[in-house]
Short mmCIF file of C-alpha atoms in Angstrom, two decimals:
data_model
loop_
_atom_site.label_atom_id
_atom_site.label_comp_id
_atom_site.label_asym_id
_atom_site.label_seq_id
_atom_site.Cartn_x
_atom_site.Cartn_y
_atom_site.Cartn_z
CA UNK A 288 -94.75 35.81 49.42
CA UNK A 289 -94.36 32.25 50.74
CA UNK A 290 -90.67 31.36 51.09
CA UNK A 291 -88.89 28.09 51.84
CA UNK A 292 -85.32 28.18 53.11
CA UNK A 293 -83.26 24.97 53.10
CA UNK A 294 -79.95 23.88 54.56
CA UNK A 295 -79.24 20.80 52.41
CA UNK A 296 -77.55 17.84 54.10
CA UNK A 297 -78.33 14.31 55.29
CA UNK A 298 -80.15 16.14 58.08
CA UNK A 299 -81.84 18.96 56.11
CA UNK A 300 -82.98 22.09 57.89
CA UNK A 301 -86.09 23.87 56.63
CA UNK A 302 -87.97 27.10 57.30
CA UNK A 303 -91.28 27.80 55.55
CA UNK A 304 -93.23 30.99 55.99
CA UNK A 305 -94.33 34.32 54.68
CA UNK A 306 -92.17 37.39 55.01
CA UNK A 307 -93.21 39.22 58.16
CA UNK A 308 -94.30 36.07 60.01
CA UNK A 309 -92.36 33.48 61.98
CA UNK A 310 -91.57 30.47 59.81
CA UNK A 311 -92.51 26.89 60.52
CA UNK A 312 -89.10 25.27 60.85
CA UNK A 313 -87.29 22.13 61.81
CA UNK A 314 -85.00 19.50 60.40
CA UNK A 315 -85.60 16.19 58.70
CA UNK A 316 -83.27 13.26 58.08
CA UNK A 317 -83.35 12.60 54.32
CA UNK A 318 -80.69 9.87 54.50
CA UNK A 319 -79.73 7.56 57.36
CA UNK A 320 -76.05 6.51 57.63
CA UNK A 321 -76.77 2.94 56.48
CA UNK A 322 -78.66 4.06 53.36
CA UNK A 323 -77.12 4.36 49.90
CA UNK A 324 -76.31 7.81 48.53
CA UNK A 325 -79.01 7.61 45.83
CA UNK A 326 -81.69 7.50 48.56
CA UNK A 327 -80.91 11.03 49.81
CA UNK A 328 -82.43 12.95 46.86
CA UNK A 329 -85.49 10.71 46.94
CA UNK A 330 -85.85 11.37 50.69
CA UNK A 331 -85.60 15.14 50.13
CA UNK A 332 -88.13 15.16 47.29
CA UNK A 333 -90.57 13.08 49.34
CA UNK A 334 -90.22 15.52 52.24
CA UNK A 335 -90.73 18.55 49.96
CA UNK A 336 -93.88 16.96 48.50
CA UNK A 337 -95.25 16.43 52.02
CA UNK A 338 -94.27 19.93 53.17
CA UNK A 339 -95.91 21.58 50.16
CA UNK A 340 -99.04 19.41 50.14
CA UNK A 341 -101.35 22.36 50.80
CA UNK A 342 -99.57 24.93 48.65
CA UNK A 343 -96.28 25.53 46.92
CA UNK A 344 -93.91 28.27 48.00
CA UNK A 345 -93.30 31.16 45.64
CA UNK A 346 -89.56 30.72 46.03
CA UNK A 347 -87.25 28.04 47.41
CA UNK A 348 -83.84 29.28 48.52
CA UNK A 349 -81.11 26.90 49.63
CA UNK A 350 -77.60 27.27 50.93
CA UNK A 351 -75.20 26.69 48.03
CA UNK A 352 -73.04 23.59 48.36
CA UNK A 353 -69.36 24.14 49.00
CA UNK A 354 -67.58 23.75 45.64
CA UNK A 355 -65.88 20.35 45.37
CA UNK A 356 -62.38 21.80 45.06
CA UNK A 357 -62.88 23.88 48.21
CA UNK A 358 -64.44 20.97 50.12
CA UNK A 359 -61.54 18.70 49.20
CA UNK A 360 -58.94 21.28 50.16
CA UNK A 361 -60.23 22.54 53.51
CA UNK A 362 -58.39 19.90 55.57
CA UNK A 363 -61.50 18.10 56.83
CA UNK A 364 -61.72 14.42 55.92
CA UNK A 365 -64.81 13.62 53.83
CA UNK A 366 -66.03 10.46 52.12
CA UNK A 367 -67.00 10.35 48.47
CA UNK A 368 -70.67 10.26 49.52
CA UNK A 369 -70.21 13.33 51.71
CA UNK A 370 -68.71 15.24 48.78
CA UNK A 371 -71.43 14.21 46.32
CA UNK A 372 -74.51 14.47 48.55
CA UNK A 373 -74.85 18.28 48.44
CA UNK A 374 -74.77 18.21 44.63
CA UNK A 375 -77.40 15.45 44.49
CA UNK A 376 -79.63 17.31 46.96
CA UNK A 377 -79.29 20.51 44.93
CA UNK A 378 -80.42 18.57 41.85
CA UNK A 379 -83.36 17.17 43.83
CA UNK A 380 -84.53 20.72 44.66
CA UNK A 381 -84.35 21.66 40.99
CA UNK A 382 -86.20 18.47 39.99
CA UNK A 383 -88.92 19.27 42.54
CA UNK A 384 -89.29 22.89 41.38
CA UNK A 385 -89.29 22.52 37.59
CA UNK A 386 -92.61 20.71 37.02
CA UNK A 387 -94.35 22.85 39.67
CA UNK A 388 -93.02 26.11 38.19
CA UNK A 389 -91.53 27.14 41.53
CA UNK A 390 -88.63 29.57 41.38
CA UNK A 391 -85.47 28.44 43.14
CA UNK A 392 -82.23 30.13 44.03
CA UNK A 393 -79.04 29.23 45.80
CA UNK A 394 -77.28 31.63 48.12
CA UNK A 395 -73.81 31.34 49.58
CA UNK A 396 -73.50 30.75 53.31
CA UNK A 397 -71.23 33.78 53.72
CA UNK A 398 -73.92 36.02 52.16
CA UNK A 399 -76.57 34.63 54.50
CA UNK A 400 -74.38 35.08 57.59
CA UNK A 401 -73.41 38.61 56.55
CA UNK A 402 -77.12 39.43 56.36
CA UNK A 403 -78.00 37.77 59.66
CA UNK A 404 -74.92 38.54 61.76
CA UNK A 405 -73.34 41.56 60.11
CA UNK A 406 -70.22 39.55 59.23
CA UNK A 407 -69.65 36.25 57.46
CA UNK A 408 -67.82 34.37 60.20
CA UNK A 409 -66.84 34.48 63.84
CA UNK A 410 -63.44 32.83 63.52
CA UNK A 411 -63.89 29.10 63.67
CA UNK A 412 -66.76 27.02 62.32
CA UNK A 413 -68.27 26.23 65.73
CA UNK A 414 -68.32 29.86 66.89
CA UNK A 415 -70.05 30.87 63.65
CA UNK A 416 -72.69 28.12 64.01
CA UNK A 417 -73.34 29.24 67.60
CA UNK A 418 -73.72 32.87 66.48
CA UNK A 419 -76.32 31.93 63.84
CA UNK A 420 -78.20 29.80 66.38
CA UNK A 421 -78.24 32.59 69.00
CA UNK A 422 -79.32 35.23 66.47
CA UNK A 423 -82.30 33.06 65.43
CA UNK A 424 -83.33 32.96 69.09
CA UNK A 425 -83.00 36.75 69.46
CA UNK A 426 -85.20 37.23 66.39
CA UNK A 427 -87.82 34.95 67.94
CA UNK A 428 -87.53 32.29 65.21
CA UNK A 429 -86.31 29.66 67.71
CA UNK A 430 -87.63 29.23 71.26
CA UNK A 431 -85.70 31.23 73.86
CA UNK A 432 -85.04 28.03 75.82
CA UNK A 433 -83.66 26.05 72.82
CA UNK A 434 -80.34 24.43 73.73
CA UNK A 435 -77.67 22.68 71.67
CA UNK A 436 -77.05 19.20 73.02
CA UNK A 437 -74.56 17.80 70.50
CA UNK A 438 -71.92 20.39 69.57
CA UNK A 439 -70.83 18.63 66.37
CA UNK A 440 -74.12 17.69 64.71
CA UNK A 441 -77.18 18.96 66.55
CA UNK A 442 -80.28 19.23 64.29
CA UNK A 443 -80.93 22.68 65.78
CA UNK A 444 -77.89 23.95 63.84
CA UNK A 445 -79.48 22.72 60.59
CA UNK A 446 -82.76 24.35 61.56
CA UNK A 447 -81.02 27.63 62.43
CA UNK A 448 -79.11 27.62 59.12
CA UNK A 449 -82.38 27.13 57.21
CA UNK A 450 -84.01 29.96 59.18
CA UNK A 451 -81.03 32.17 58.30
CA UNK A 452 -81.50 31.34 54.59
CA UNK A 453 -85.23 32.07 54.92
CA UNK A 454 -84.48 35.39 56.69
CA UNK A 455 -82.11 36.37 53.88
CA UNK A 456 -84.79 35.55 51.29
CA UNK A 457 -87.33 37.66 53.22
CA UNK A 458 -84.97 40.63 53.18
CA UNK A 459 -83.42 40.23 49.72
CA UNK A 460 -86.37 38.91 47.70
CA UNK A 461 -89.52 39.91 49.64
CA UNK A 462 -87.96 43.18 50.86
CA UNK A 463 -88.93 42.64 54.50
CA UNK A 464 -86.88 42.98 57.68
CA UNK A 465 -87.84 42.00 61.26
CA UNK A 466 -89.36 44.73 63.42
CA UNK A 467 -89.08 42.93 66.77
CA UNK A 468 -86.34 41.28 68.78
CA UNK A 469 -86.68 38.88 71.69
CA UNK A 470 -84.10 39.42 74.42
CA UNK A 471 -84.30 37.41 77.65
CA UNK A 472 -87.86 36.42 76.70
CA UNK A 473 -88.99 40.02 76.23
CA UNK A 474 -90.34 41.42 72.97
CA UNK A 475 -88.58 44.64 71.91
CA UNK A 476 -88.81 46.89 68.86
CA UNK A 477 -85.87 46.52 66.47
#
């Protein structure tokens, strides 16, 4: 089963692969700061077309956007564009999937983290992001020498979040769990 996991944002993380294999992953900027909001969904759809040029995934799973009322009430300042972008990107995924008859599903971040980490958060937002990033390295989905350079918005966080979504889809939808861990560069049985 070919699965695509997405972390939808201006810098979208992706992980594409079959259950039981390491995914091809990374992040792509679907909207630059100077671009209008309407360009983000177009950028995402163009990227998805390129990514799936040689074959469509069986399932696309993406991290569910934070509900507007929760996003507005969490104390973090956000622009109108920042509040609307996740909804527009979610619609872009659906628009991409419908004519190609690709199944799609959204999954809540807390569900993904509970699967990957054993609990949904590690206290604050930054500690939780670091835990997801480190777990992806332990599972061998990110290089052991990968390092975060920008604590607030490093593209590796987006990539790690997409890998986490992909890992959840492998376990929950393809019924596969990893059999190896990579600790200090060594391959170990899980």
